[in-house]
PDB file of C-alpha atoms in Angstrom:
ATOM      1  CA  MET F   1     -16.046 -17.060  65.036  1.00  0.00           C
ATOM      2  CA  TYR F   2     -19.690 -17.714  66.066  1.00  0.00           C
ATOM      3  CA  PRO F   3     -21.679 -19.458  68.874  1.00  0.00           C
ATOM      4  CA  LEU F   4     -20.745 -23.488  68.953  1.00  0.00           C
ATOM      5  CA  LYS F   5     -22.773 -26.426  69.777  1.00  0.00           C
ATOM      6  CA  PHE F   6     -21.353 -29.810  70.230  1.00  0.00           C
ATOM      7  CA  GLU F   7     -22.241 -33.346  69.932  1.00  0.00           C
ATOM      8  CA  PRO F   8     -23.302 -34.760  73.509  1.00  0.00           C
ATOM      9  CA  ILE F   9     -20.980 -37.495  74.605  1.00  0.00           C
ATOM     10  CA  LEU F  10     -23.515 -39.997  76.459  1.00  0.00           C
ATOM     11  CA  LYS F  11     -22.214 -42.168  79.034  1.00  0.00           C
ATOM     12  CA  GLN F  12     -23.950 -45.342  80.282  1.00  0.00           C
ATOM     13  CA  THR F  13     -23.601 -46.136  83.708  1.00  0.00           C
ATOM     14  CA  LEU F  14     -24.500 -48.672  86.395  1.00  0.00           C
ATOM     15  CA  TRP F  15     -26.983 -46.045  87.973  1.00  0.00           C
ATOM     16  CA  GLY F  16     -27.985 -44.199  85.040  1.00  0.00           C
ATOM     17  CA  GLY F  17     -31.719 -43.637  84.269  1.00  0.00           C
ATOM     18  CA  ASP F  18     -33.937 -42.577  81.196  1.00  0.00           C
ATOM     19  CA  LYS F  19     -34.378 -39.145  81.422  1.00  0.00           C
ATOM     20  CA  ILE F  20     -31.404 -37.371  79.503  1.00  0.00           C
ATOM     21  CA  LEU F  21     -32.275 -38.712  75.993  1.00  0.00           C
ATOM     22  CA  PRO F  22     -35.812 -37.331  75.917  1.00  0.00           C
ATOM     23  CA  PHE F  23     -34.557 -34.080  77.574  1.00  0.00           C
ATOM     24  CA  LYS F  24     -32.169 -33.553  74.947  1.00  0.00           C
ATOM     25  CA  HIS F  25     -34.484 -34.538  72.249  1.00  0.00           C
ATOM     26  CA  LEU F  26     -32.369 -37.634  71.053  1.00  0.00           C
ATOM     27  CA  SER F  27     -33.461 -40.734  69.474  1.00  0.00           C
ATOM     28  CA  ASP F  28     -30.689 -42.922  70.372  1.00  0.00           C
ATOM     29  CA  ASN F  29     -32.068 -46.768  71.724  1.00  0.00           C
ATOM     30  CA  LEU F  30     -29.330 -46.551  74.409  1.00  0.00           C
ATOM     31  CA  THR F  31     -30.509 -47.437  77.984  1.00  0.00           C
ATOM     32  CA  GLY F  32     -29.024 -46.233  81.361  1.00  0.00           C
ATOM     33  CA  VAL F  33     -27.732 -43.077  80.229  1.00  0.00           C
ATOM     34  CA  GLY F  34     -26.357 -41.423  83.329  1.00  0.00           C
ATOM     35  CA  GLU F  35     -24.239 -38.502  81.823  1.00  0.00           C
ATOM     36  CA  SER F  36     -24.352 -36.241  78.854  1.00  0.00           C
ATOM     37  CA  TRP F  37     -20.950 -34.617  78.508  1.00  0.00           C
ATOM     38  CA  GLU F  38     -22.166 -31.407  76.869  1.00  0.00           C
ATOM     39  CA  ILE F  39     -18.682 -29.573  76.552  1.00  0.00           C
ATOM     40  CA  SER F  40     -15.610 -31.500  77.310  1.00  0.00           C
ATOM     41  CA  GLY F  41     -11.889 -31.267  76.772  1.00  0.00           C
ATOM     42  CA  VAL F  42     -11.025 -34.341  78.695  1.00  0.00           C
ATOM     43  CA  GLU F  43      -8.735 -36.318  76.884  1.00  0.00           C
ATOM     44  CA  ASP F  44     -10.226 -39.208  74.911  1.00  0.00           C
ATOM     45  CA  ASN F  45     -13.548 -37.573  75.547  1.00  0.00           C
ATOM     46  CA  GLU F  46     -13.289 -34.203  73.703  1.00  0.00           C
ATOM     47  CA  SER F  47     -16.409 -32.603  72.434  1.00  0.00           C
ATOM     48  CA  VAL F  48     -16.934 -32.160  68.534  1.00  0.00           C
ATOM     49  CA  VAL F  49     -18.591 -29.213  67.028  1.00  0.00           C
ATOM     50  CA  ALA F  50     -22.122 -29.795  65.689  1.00  0.00           C
ATOM     51  CA  ASN F  51     -22.664 -26.634  63.869  1.00  0.00           C
ATOM     52  CA  GLY F  52     -21.235 -24.033  61.251  1.00  0.00           C
ATOM     53  CA  PRO F  53     -17.913 -24.071  59.108  1.00  0.00           C
ATOM     54  CA  ASP F  54     -16.101 -25.722  62.117  1.00  0.00           C
ATOM     55  CA  LYS F  55     -18.314 -28.987  62.376  1.00  0.00           C
ATOM     56  CA  GLY F  56     -16.241 -31.776  63.095  1.00  0.00           C
ATOM     57  CA  PHE F  57     -13.484 -30.130  64.887  1.00  0.00           C
ATOM     58  CA  THR F  58     -12.875 -31.409  68.419  1.00  0.00           C
ATOM     59  CA  LEU F  59     -12.939 -28.732  71.283  1.00  0.00           C
ATOM     60  CA  ILE F  60      -9.254 -29.052  71.506  1.00  0.00           C
ATOM     61  CA  ASP F  61      -8.559 -28.385  67.861  1.00  0.00           C
ATOM     62  CA  MET F  62     -10.585 -25.312  68.314  1.00  0.00           C
ATOM     63  CA  VAL F  63      -8.605 -24.203  71.223  1.00  0.00           C
ATOM     64  CA  ARG F  64      -5.152 -24.705  69.323  1.00  0.00           C
ATOM     65  CA  LYS F  65      -6.867 -23.086  66.246  1.00  0.00           C
ATOM     66  CA  TYR F  66      -8.317 -19.945  67.821  1.00  0.00           C
ATOM     67  CA  ARG F  67      -6.393 -19.597  71.173  1.00  0.00           C
ATOM     68  CA  GLU F  68      -7.265 -16.339  72.713  1.00  0.00           C
ATOM     69  CA  GLU F  69     -10.115 -15.668  70.225  1.00  0.00           C
ATOM     70  CA  LEU F  70     -12.119 -18.602  71.799  1.00  0.00           C
ATOM     71  CA  VAL F  71     -11.000 -18.793  75.395  1.00  0.00           C
ATOM     72  CA  GLY F  72      -9.865 -15.281  76.282  1.00  0.00           C
ATOM     73  CA  GLU F  73      -6.412 -14.050  76.624  1.00  0.00           C
ATOM     74  CA  GLU F  74      -5.675 -14.681  80.480  1.00  0.00           C
ATOM     75  CA  ASN F  75      -7.321 -18.317  80.249  1.00  0.00           C
ATOM     76  CA  TYR F  76      -5.176 -19.011  77.341  1.00  0.00           C
ATOM     77  CA  ALA F  77      -2.102 -17.989  79.160  1.00  0.00           C
ATOM     78  CA  ARG F  78      -3.280 -19.707  82.256  1.00  0.00           C
ATOM     79  CA  PHE F  79      -4.446 -23.064  80.702  1.00  0.00           C
ATOM     80  CA  GLY F  80      -2.770 -22.933  77.131  1.00  0.00           C
ATOM     81  CA  ASN F  81      -4.612 -25.753  74.947  1.00  0.00           C
ATOM     82  CA  LYS F  82      -6.667 -27.163  77.805  1.00  0.00           C
ATOM     83  CA  PHE F  83     -10.299 -25.971  78.091  1.00  0.00           C
ATOM     84  CA  PRO F  84     -10.798 -25.293  81.579  1.00  0.00           C
ATOM     85  CA  LEU F  85     -14.458 -26.327  82.269  1.00  0.00           C
ATOM     86  CA  LEU F  86     -16.500 -29.588  81.862  1.00  0.00           C
ATOM     87  CA  ILE F  87     -20.420 -29.212  81.541  1.00  0.00           C
ATOM     88  CA  LYS F  88     -22.545 -32.208  81.799  1.00  0.00           C
ATOM     89  CA  PHE F  89     -26.444 -33.331  82.645  1.00  0.00           C
ATOM     90  CA  ILE F  90     -26.665 -36.200  85.163  1.00  0.00           C
ATOM     91  CA  ASP F  91     -29.577 -38.528  85.711  1.00  0.00           C
ATOM     92  CA  ALA F  92     -29.240 -40.720  88.598  1.00  0.00           C
ATOM     93  CA  LYS F  93     -31.718 -43.834  88.688  1.00  0.00           C
ATOM     94  CA  GLN F  94     -29.884 -44.940  91.643  1.00  0.00           C
ATOM     95  CA  ASP F  95     -27.898 -43.372  94.205  1.00  0.00           C
ATOM     96  CA  LEU F  96     -24.443 -42.514  93.135  1.00  0.00           C
ATOM     97  CA  SER F  97     -21.568 -43.570  95.496  1.00  0.00           C
ATOM     98  CA  ILE F  98     -20.291 -41.181  98.275  1.00  0.00           C
ATOM     99  CA  GLN F  99     -17.154 -39.610  96.890  1.00  0.00           C
ATOM    100  CA  VAL F 100     -14.757 -36.550  97.081  1.00  0.00           C
ATOM    101  CA  HIS F 101     -12.553 -34.804  94.440  1.00  0.00           C
ATOM    102  CA  PRO F 102      -9.161 -33.584  95.162  1.00  0.00           C
ATOM    103  CA  ASN F 103      -7.986 -29.901  94.859  1.00  0.00           C
ATOM    104  CA  ASP F 104      -5.413 -28.588  92.145  1.00  0.00           C
ATOM    105  CA  GLU F 105      -2.428 -29.176  94.550  1.00  0.00           C
ATOM    106  CA  LEU F 106      -2.984 -32.786  94.984  1.00  0.00           C
ATOM    107  CA  ALA F 107      -4.438 -33.582  91.676  1.00  0.00           C
ATOM    108  CA  LYS F 108      -1.147 -32.059  90.080  1.00  0.00           C
ATOM    109  CA  LYS F 109       0.858 -34.256  92.556  1.00  0.00           C
ATOM    110  CA  ARG F 110      -1.095 -37.561  91.876  1.00  0.00           C
ATOM    111  CA  HIS F 111      -2.553 -37.184  88.417  1.00  0.00           C
ATOM    112  CA  ASN F 112      -0.862 -34.269  86.686  1.00  0.00           C
ATOM    113  CA  SER F 113      -4.315 -33.002  86.452  1.00  0.00           C
ATOM    114  CA  MET F 114      -6.719 -29.999  87.403  1.00  0.00           C
ATOM    115  CA  GLY F 115      -8.526 -30.436  90.615  1.00  0.00           C
ATOM    116  CA  LYS F 116     -12.447 -30.804  90.639  1.00  0.00           C
ATOM    117  CA  THR F 117     -14.313 -28.028  91.915  1.00  0.00           C
ATOM    118  CA  GLU F 118     -17.950 -28.099  90.884  1.00  0.00           C
ATOM    119  CA  MET F 119     -21.619 -26.944  91.251  1.00  0.00           C
ATOM    120  CA  TRP F 120     -25.079 -28.473  90.701  1.00  0.00           C
ATOM    121  CA  TYR F 121     -28.204 -27.075  89.467  1.00  0.00           C
ATOM    122  CA  VAL F 122     -31.167 -29.331  90.032  1.00  0.00           C
ATOM    123  CA  VAL F 123     -33.146 -29.480  86.673  1.00  0.00           C
ATOM    124  CA  ASP F 124     -35.727 -32.014  87.792  1.00  0.00           C
ATOM    125  CA  ALA F 125     -36.203 -34.283  90.787  1.00  0.00           C
ATOM    126  CA  ASP F 126     -38.593 -37.044  91.374  1.00  0.00           C
ATOM    127  CA  LYS F 127     -40.840 -36.796  94.637  1.00  0.00           C
ATOM    128  CA  GLY F 128     -38.476 -37.337  97.529  1.00  0.00           C
ATOM    129  CA  ALA F 129     -35.351 -37.402  95.548  1.00  0.00           C
ATOM    130  CA  LYS F 130     -32.052 -36.449  97.775  1.00  0.00           C
ATOM    131  CA  LEU F 131     -28.665 -35.700  97.727  1.00  0.00           C
ATOM    132  CA  ARG F 132     -25.749 -35.413 100.083  1.00  0.00           C
ATOM    133  CA  SER F 133     -23.316 -32.549 100.451  1.00  0.00           C
ATOM    134  CA  GLY F 134     -20.742 -32.009 103.273  1.00  0.00           C
ATOM    135  CA  PHE F 135     -20.343 -33.238 106.913  1.00  0.00           C
ATOM    136  CA  SER F 136     -23.366 -32.961 109.470  1.00  0.00           C
ATOM    137  CA  GLU F 137     -20.463 -33.057 112.298  1.00  0.00           C
ATOM    138  CA  GLN F 138     -16.992 -33.050 112.520  1.00  0.00           C
ATOM    139  CA  ILE F 139     -15.165 -36.349 112.512  1.00  0.00           C
ATOM    140  CA  THR F 140     -11.274 -37.503 112.336  1.00  0.00           C
ATOM    141  CA  PRO F 141      -9.698 -39.421 109.622  1.00  0.00           C
ATOM    142  CA  LYS F 142      -9.492 -42.290 111.871  1.00  0.00           C
ATOM    143  CA  GLU F 143     -13.440 -42.282 112.638  1.00  0.00           C
ATOM    144  CA  TYR F 144     -13.805 -41.694 108.635  1.00  0.00           C
ATOM    145  CA  LYS F 145     -12.290 -44.885 107.962  1.00  0.00           C
ATOM    146  CA  GLU F 146     -14.219 -46.839 110.836  1.00  0.00           C
ATOM    147  CA  ARG F 147     -17.625 -45.646 109.427  1.00  0.00           C
ATOM    148  CA  VAL F 148     -16.770 -46.549 105.798  1.00  0.00           C
ATOM    149  CA  PHE F 149     -15.642 -49.964 107.084  1.00  0.00           C
ATOM    150  CA  ASN F 150     -19.034 -50.355 109.242  1.00  0.00           C
ATOM    151  CA  ASN F 151     -21.431 -48.932 106.775  1.00  0.00           C
ATOM    152  CA  THR F 152     -22.185 -45.537 108.768  1.00  0.00           C
ATOM    153  CA  ILE F 153     -20.527 -42.679 106.934  1.00  0.00           C
ATOM    154  CA  THR F 154     -23.960 -41.620 105.437  1.00  0.00           C
ATOM    155  CA  ASP F 155     -24.637 -41.016 109.257  1.00  0.00           C
ATOM    156  CA  VAL F 156     -22.672 -37.982 109.343  1.00  0.00           C
ATOM    157  CA  LEU F 157     -23.286 -36.501 105.933  1.00  0.00           C
ATOM    158  CA  GLN F 158     -25.968 -33.617 105.282  1.00  0.00           C
ATOM    159  CA  GLU F 159     -28.865 -34.856 103.232  1.00  0.00           C
ATOM    160  CA  TYR F 160     -31.121 -32.707 101.528  1.00  0.00           C
ATOM    161  CA  GLU F 161     -34.537 -33.202  99.736  1.00  0.00           C
ATOM    162  CA  ILE F 162     -34.247 -31.657  96.595  1.00  0.00           C
ATOM    163  CA  HIS F 163     -36.362 -29.826  93.989  1.00  0.00           C
ATOM    164  CA  PRO F 164     -35.926 -28.042  90.645  1.00  0.00           C
ATOM    165  CA  GLY F 165     -33.759 -25.062  90.969  1.00  0.00           C
ATOM    166  CA  ASP F 166     -31.862 -25.957  94.170  1.00  0.00           C
ATOM    167  CA  VAL F 167     -27.962 -25.088  93.822  1.00  0.00           C
ATOM    168  CA  PHE F 168     -25.066 -26.522  95.395  1.00  0.00           C
ATOM    169  CA  PHE F 169     -21.369 -25.567  95.260  1.00  0.00           C
ATOM    170  CA  LEU F 170     -18.922 -28.077  95.821  1.00  0.00           C
ATOM    171  CA  PRO F 171     -15.448 -27.083  96.357  1.00  0.00           C
ATOM    172  CA  ALA F 172     -12.861 -29.743  95.844  1.00  0.00           C
ATOM    173  CA  GLY F 173     -12.438 -31.745  99.242  1.00  0.00           C
ATOM    174  CA  ARG F 174     -16.397 -31.706 100.173  1.00  0.00           C
ATOM    175  CA  ILE F 175     -17.616 -34.927 100.466  1.00  0.00           C
ATOM    176  CA  HIS F 176     -20.874 -35.679  98.461  1.00  0.00           C
ATOM    177  CA  SER F 177     -23.217 -37.848  96.440  1.00  0.00           C
ATOM    178  CA  ILE F 178     -26.187 -37.467  94.048  1.00  0.00           C
ATOM    179  CA  GLY F 179     -29.253 -39.335  95.148  1.00  0.00           C
ATOM    180  CA  ALA F 180     -31.523 -41.589  92.923  1.00  0.00           C
ATOM    181  CA  GLY F 181     -34.330 -39.416  91.115  1.00  0.00           C
ATOM    182  CA  ALA F 182     -31.955 -36.378  90.812  1.00  0.00           C
ATOM    183  CA  PHE F 183     -31.288 -34.786  87.371  1.00  0.00           C
ATOM    184  CA  ILE F 184     -28.809 -32.230  87.521  1.00  0.00           C
ATOM    185  CA  ALA F 185     -26.782 -29.701  85.375  1.00  0.00           C
ATOM    186  CA  GLU F 186     -22.999 -29.911  86.314  1.00  0.00           C
ATOM    187  CA  ILE F 187     -20.376 -27.217  86.029  1.00  0.00           C
ATOM    188  CA  GLN F 188     -17.002 -28.438  87.034  1.00  0.00           C
ATOM    189  CA  GLN F 189     -13.186 -27.982  86.322  1.00  0.00           C
ATOM    190  CA  THR F 190     -11.773 -30.192  83.394  1.00  0.00           C
ATOM    191  CA  SER F 191     -11.129 -33.279  85.479  1.00  0.00           C
ATOM    192  CA  ASP F 192     -12.505 -36.784  85.676  1.00  0.00           C
ATOM    193  CA  ILE F 193     -10.573 -37.664  89.090  1.00  0.00           C
ATOM    194  CA  THR F 194     -13.085 -39.031  91.563  1.00  0.00           C
ATOM    195  CA  TYR F 195     -12.251 -40.843  94.808  1.00  0.00           C
ATOM    196  CA  ARG F 196     -14.987 -43.529  95.543  1.00  0.00           C
ATOM    197  CA  ILE F 197     -15.458 -43.637  99.456  1.00  0.00           C
ATOM    198  CA  PHE F 198     -18.298 -45.792  99.665  1.00  0.00           C
ATOM    199  CA  ASP F 199     -20.711 -47.719  97.092  1.00  0.00           C
ATOM    200  CA  TYR F 200     -23.449 -49.109  99.384  1.00  0.00           C
ATOM    201  CA  ASN F 201     -21.843 -52.606  98.931  1.00  0.00           C
ATOM    202  CA  ARG F 202     -23.368 -52.988  95.378  1.00  0.00           C
ATOM    203  CA  LYS F 203     -22.262 -55.476  92.683  1.00  0.00           C
ATOM    204  CA  ASP F 204     -22.250 -55.192  88.945  1.00  0.00           C
ATOM    205  CA  ALA F 205     -23.659 -57.574  86.483  1.00  0.00           C
ATOM    206  CA  GLU F 206     -20.636 -59.970  87.112  1.00  0.00           C
ATOM    207  CA  GLY F 207     -20.921 -60.097  90.862  1.00  0.00           C
ATOM    208  CA  LYS F 208     -18.089 -57.621  91.256  1.00  0.00           C
ATOM    209  CA  SER F 209     -18.002 -54.727  93.485  1.00  0.00           C
ATOM    210  CA  ARG F 210     -16.529 -51.312  92.162  1.00  0.00           C
ATOM    211  CA  GLU F 211     -13.284 -50.073  93.143  1.00  0.00           C
ATOM    212  CA  LEU F 212     -13.257 -48.020  96.109  1.00  0.00           C
ATOM    213  CA  HIS F 213     -10.332 -45.183  96.875  1.00  0.00           C
ATOM    214  CA  THR F 214     -11.259 -44.996 100.766  1.00  0.00           C
ATOM    215  CA  THR F 215      -7.406 -44.302 101.639  1.00  0.00           C
ATOM    216  CA  GLN F 216      -6.580 -42.233  98.713  1.00  0.00           C
ATOM    217  CA  ALA F 217      -9.597 -40.021  99.684  1.00  0.00           C
ATOM    218  CA  ILE F 218      -8.341 -39.088 103.104  1.00  0.00           C
ATOM    219  CA  GLU F 219      -5.878 -36.798 101.859  1.00  0.00           C
ATOM    220  CA  ALA F 220      -8.509 -35.173  99.572  1.00  0.00           C
ATOM    221  CA  ILE F 221     -11.227 -34.635 102.079  1.00  0.00           C
ATOM    222  CA  ASN F 222     -11.566 -31.327 104.110  1.00  0.00           C
ATOM    223  CA  PHE F 223     -12.515 -32.690 107.456  1.00  0.00           C
ATOM    224  CA  ALA F 224     -13.185 -29.085 108.598  1.00  0.00           C
ATOM    225  CA  ASP F 225     -15.863 -28.609 106.245  1.00  0.00           C
ATOM    226  CA  VAL F 226     -18.896 -28.664 108.526  1.00  0.00           C
ATOM    227  CA  GLN F 227     -21.805 -25.978 107.948  1.00  0.00           C
ATOM    228  CA  ASP F 228     -25.460 -26.174 109.048  1.00  0.00           C
ATOM    229  CA  ASP F 229     -26.488 -25.901 105.290  1.00  0.00           C
ATOM    230  CA  PHE F 230     -24.657 -26.402 102.188  1.00  0.00           C
ATOM    231  CA  ARG F 231     -27.388 -25.445  99.616  1.00  0.00           C
ATOM    232  CA  THR F 232     -26.860 -22.153  97.787  1.00  0.00           C
ATOM    233  CA  GLU F 233     -29.698 -19.578  98.629  1.00  0.00           C
ATOM    234  CA  TYR F 234     -30.456 -16.911  95.880  1.00  0.00           C
ATOM    235  CA  ASP F 235     -33.106 -14.734  94.822  1.00  0.00           C
ATOM    236  CA  HIS F 236     -35.640 -16.190  92.280  1.00  0.00           C
ATOM    237  CA  LEU F 237     -35.924 -13.186  89.701  1.00  0.00           C
ATOM    238  CA  LYS F 238     -37.271 -12.634  86.483  1.00  0.00           C
ATOM    239  CA  ASN F 239     -35.486 -11.133  83.376  1.00  0.00           C
ATOM    240  CA  GLU F 240     -32.083 -10.306  85.037  1.00  0.00           C
ATOM    241  CA  PRO F 241     -28.968 -12.203  85.834  1.00  0.00           C
ATOM    242  CA  VAL F 242     -28.819 -13.751  89.364  1.00  0.00           C
ATOM    243  CA  GLU F 243     -25.420 -14.920  90.446  1.00  0.00           C
ATOM    244  CA  LEU F 244     -25.260 -18.402  91.937  1.00  0.00           C
ATOM    245  CA  VAL F 245     -21.824 -18.918  92.159  1.00  0.00           C
ATOM    246  CA  ALA F 246     -18.697 -16.723  92.035  1.00  0.00           C
ATOM    247  CA  SER F 247     -15.508 -18.930  92.349  1.00  0.00           C
ATOM    248  CA  PRO F 248     -11.846 -18.751  91.093  1.00  0.00           C
ATOM    249  CA  TYR F 249     -12.955 -21.592  88.750  1.00  0.00           C
ATOM    250  CA  PHE F 250     -16.083 -20.311  87.574  1.00  0.00           C
ATOM    251  CA  THR F 251     -18.773 -17.718  87.892  1.00  0.00           C
ATOM    252  CA  THR F 252     -22.281 -18.792  87.021  1.00  0.00           C
ATOM    253  CA  SER F 253     -25.596 -17.022  87.003  1.00  0.00           C
ATOM    254  CA  ILE F 254     -29.169 -18.026  86.114  1.00  0.00           C
ATOM    255  CA  TYR F 255     -31.443 -16.156  83.645  1.00  0.00           C
ATOM    256  CA  ASP F 256     -34.915 -16.799  83.924  1.00  0.00           C
ATOM    257  CA  MET F 257     -36.591 -15.068  80.961  1.00  0.00           C
ATOM    258  CA  THR F 258     -39.846 -14.135  79.356  1.00  0.00           C
ATOM    259  CA  GLU F 259     -38.463 -10.829  77.804  1.00  0.00           C
ATOM    260  CA  GLU F 260     -35.706  -9.897  75.544  1.00  0.00           C
ATOM    261  CA  ILE F 261     -32.239  -9.233  77.135  1.00  0.00           C
ATOM    262  CA  THR F 262     -29.053  -8.086  75.701  1.00  0.00           C
ATOM    263  CA  CYS F 263     -25.862  -9.141  77.484  1.00  0.00           C
ATOM    264  CA  ASP F 264     -22.628  -6.980  77.212  1.00  0.00           C
ATOM    265  CA  TYR F 265     -19.511  -8.983  77.229  1.00  0.00           C
ATOM    266  CA  SER F 266     -17.096  -6.291  76.167  1.00  0.00           C
ATOM    267  CA  GLU F 267     -15.126  -6.134  79.560  1.00  0.00           C
ATOM    268  CA  LEU F 268     -15.026  -9.766  79.891  1.00  0.00           C
ATOM    269  CA  ASP F 269     -11.795 -11.624  78.985  1.00  0.00           C
ATOM    270  CA  SER F 270     -13.315 -15.204  78.537  1.00  0.00           C
ATOM    271  CA  PHE F 271     -15.713 -17.534  76.356  1.00  0.00           C
ATOM    272  CA  VAL F 272     -19.343 -17.670  78.047  1.00  0.00           C
ATOM    273  CA  ILE F 273     -21.167 -20.889  78.154  1.00  0.00           C
ATOM    274  CA  PHE F 274     -25.262 -20.823  78.266  1.00  0.00           C
ATOM    275  CA  ILE F 275     -26.825 -24.332  79.248  1.00  0.00           C
ATOM    276  CA  CYS F 276     -30.472 -24.360  78.683  1.00  0.00           C
ATOM    277  CA  VAL F 277     -32.557 -25.955  81.335  1.00  0.00           C
ATOM    278  CA  GLU F 278     -36.040 -25.031  80.501  1.00  0.00           C
ATOM    279  CA  GLY F 279     -37.937 -23.685  77.638  1.00  0.00           C
ATOM    280  CA  ALA F 280     -36.117 -22.249  74.474  1.00  0.00           C
ATOM    281  CA  CYS F 281     -34.893 -18.725  72.914  1.00  0.00           C
ATOM    282  CA  HIS F 282     -32.599 -17.524  70.081  1.00  0.00           C
ATOM    283  CA  ILE F 283     -29.295 -15.910  70.566  1.00  0.00           C
ATOM    284  CA  THR F 284     -27.746 -13.471  68.475  1.00  0.00           C
ATOM    285  CA  ASP F 285     -24.242 -11.982  68.449  1.00  0.00           C
ATOM    286  CA  ASP F 286     -22.593  -8.575  67.483  1.00  0.00           C
ATOM    287  CA  SER F 287     -21.550 -10.060  64.187  1.00  0.00           C
ATOM    288  CA  GLN F 288     -25.387 -11.278  63.573  1.00  0.00           C
ATOM    289  CA  ASN F 289     -24.772 -15.030  63.991  1.00  0.00           C
ATOM    290  CA  GLU F 290     -27.973 -16.420  65.329  1.00  0.00           C
ATOM    291  CA  ILE F 291     -28.727 -19.857  66.945  1.00  0.00           C
ATOM    292  CA  ALA F 292     -31.519 -21.313  68.336  1.00  0.00           C
ATOM    293  CA  VAL F 293     -31.419 -23.029  71.849  1.00  0.00           C
ATOM    294  CA  ARG F 294     -33.987 -25.220  73.556  1.00  0.00           C
ATOM    295  CA  ALA F 295     -34.037 -27.229  76.937  1.00  0.00           C
ATOM    296  CA  GLY F 296     -30.941 -29.940  77.065  1.00  0.00           C
ATOM    297  CA  GLU F 297     -28.668 -27.760  74.751  1.00  0.00           C
ATOM    298  CA  THR F 298     -25.536 -25.870  75.704  1.00  0.00           C
ATOM    299  CA  VAL F 299     -23.876 -23.369  73.634  1.00  0.00           C
ATOM    300  CA  LEU F 300     -20.236 -21.920  73.955  1.00  0.00           C
ATOM    301  CA  LEU F 301     -19.808 -18.134  72.830  1.00  0.00           C
ATOM    302  CA  PRO F 302     -16.214 -17.419  71.951  1.00  0.00           C
ATOM    303  CA  ALA F 303     -14.366 -14.694  73.866  1.00  0.00           C
ATOM    304  CA  VAL F 304     -14.412 -12.418  70.921  1.00  0.00           C
ATOM    305  CA  VAL F 305     -18.173 -11.969  71.011  1.00  0.00           C
ATOM    306  CA  GLN F 306     -18.704  -8.788  72.586  1.00  0.00           C
ATOM    307  CA  GLU F 307     -22.575  -8.908  73.119  1.00  0.00           C
ATOM    308  CA  VAL F 308     -25.484 -10.967  72.730  1.00  0.00           C
ATOM    309  CA  THR F 309     -29.328 -10.483  72.441  1.00  0.00           C
ATOM    310  CA  ILE F 310     -31.367 -13.438  73.709  1.00  0.00           C
ATOM    311  CA  VAL F 311     -35.081 -13.619  72.685  1.00  0.00           C
ATOM    312  CA  PRO F 312     -36.987 -16.242  74.659  1.00  0.00           C
ATOM    313  CA  GLU F 313     -39.604 -17.897  72.883  1.00  0.00           C
ATOM    314  CA  GLU F 314     -43.146 -18.280  73.969  1.00  0.00           C
ATOM    315  CA  GLY F 315     -43.406 -19.677  77.637  1.00  0.00           C
ATOM    316  CA  GLY F 316     -39.960 -18.338  78.644  1.00  0.00           C
ATOM    317  CA  VAL F 317     -36.578 -19.801  78.977  1.00  0.00           C
ATOM    318  CA  LYS F 318     -34.152 -20.585  81.807  1.00  0.00           C
ATOM    319  CA  LEU F 319     -30.220 -20.376  81.043  1.00  0.00           C
ATOM    320  CA  LEU F 320     -27.205 -21.136  83.284  1.00  0.00           C
ATOM    321  CA  GLU F 321     -24.498 -18.642  82.096  1.00  0.00           C
ATOM    322  CA  THR F 322     -20.932 -19.629  83.049  1.00  0.00           C
ATOM    323  CA  TYR F 323     -17.511 -18.150  82.395  1.00  0.00           C
ATOM    324  CA  LEU F 324     -13.917 -17.514  83.963  1.00  0.00           C
TER     325      LEU F 324
END
């Protein structure tokens, strides 16, 4: 096996912008691209291998073919032929809806699916761009319904002006929304379940409002989830991994590199994903497979890879590393 790249799955959305295509060095003429699904095992949205002998296979084909060699023994025992993570870039030209995602238990009961815990890394942000994460004060389910009805739900949500490098962890049940001008890398459980709570009374091109799931969301929301600051603080260090998130669903670190680094994965029973958010580099594994990676690209290292050497190009590179 060798490091895998995948064809991006581009999603045109009501709120999508124009940053994803140039960021990913794509020449498509699509407009309003809100998301690029980088690595996806979501049914009917499976990523397709873009390089090497397995080019053309879907991610799920690859899991079925290589099993533990691709995902790791424990992950294969836990998830079978399902790939457990979904990687995206998100470009919000307009505000996204206020929303929440169910946890594993509720998602299994309602949708026979995994829940959706996720994290955001802010790749870029227009001046004044904001996002919302979590409650600013405790409210009851009854007050929640009243506030959605009278358009004041945003008054009780924490709002943040964002800048490149900001990180937010969003466990299932935390109410949130991405604001206009935000360009984000998202790492999440493999789930496409979103309960849309409030959509600013917007209408589509046909004059229709988007479907809301205000009542469904009540059982999903963690109403006790009130904190002073929902941002993830971390040390901005050069040439060594800095852990951003450690959860039961994924562990993510950032590498801000100007020098060569060797990563030892001999004790790790998992695939590893690198998401390049800035600059460029070359990655060589212990079988001497080499792959070039630049901003906007995502690489999946199979679990059988024991070691990789990352050599940044002139100007350096920033990589998000994530695994289970």
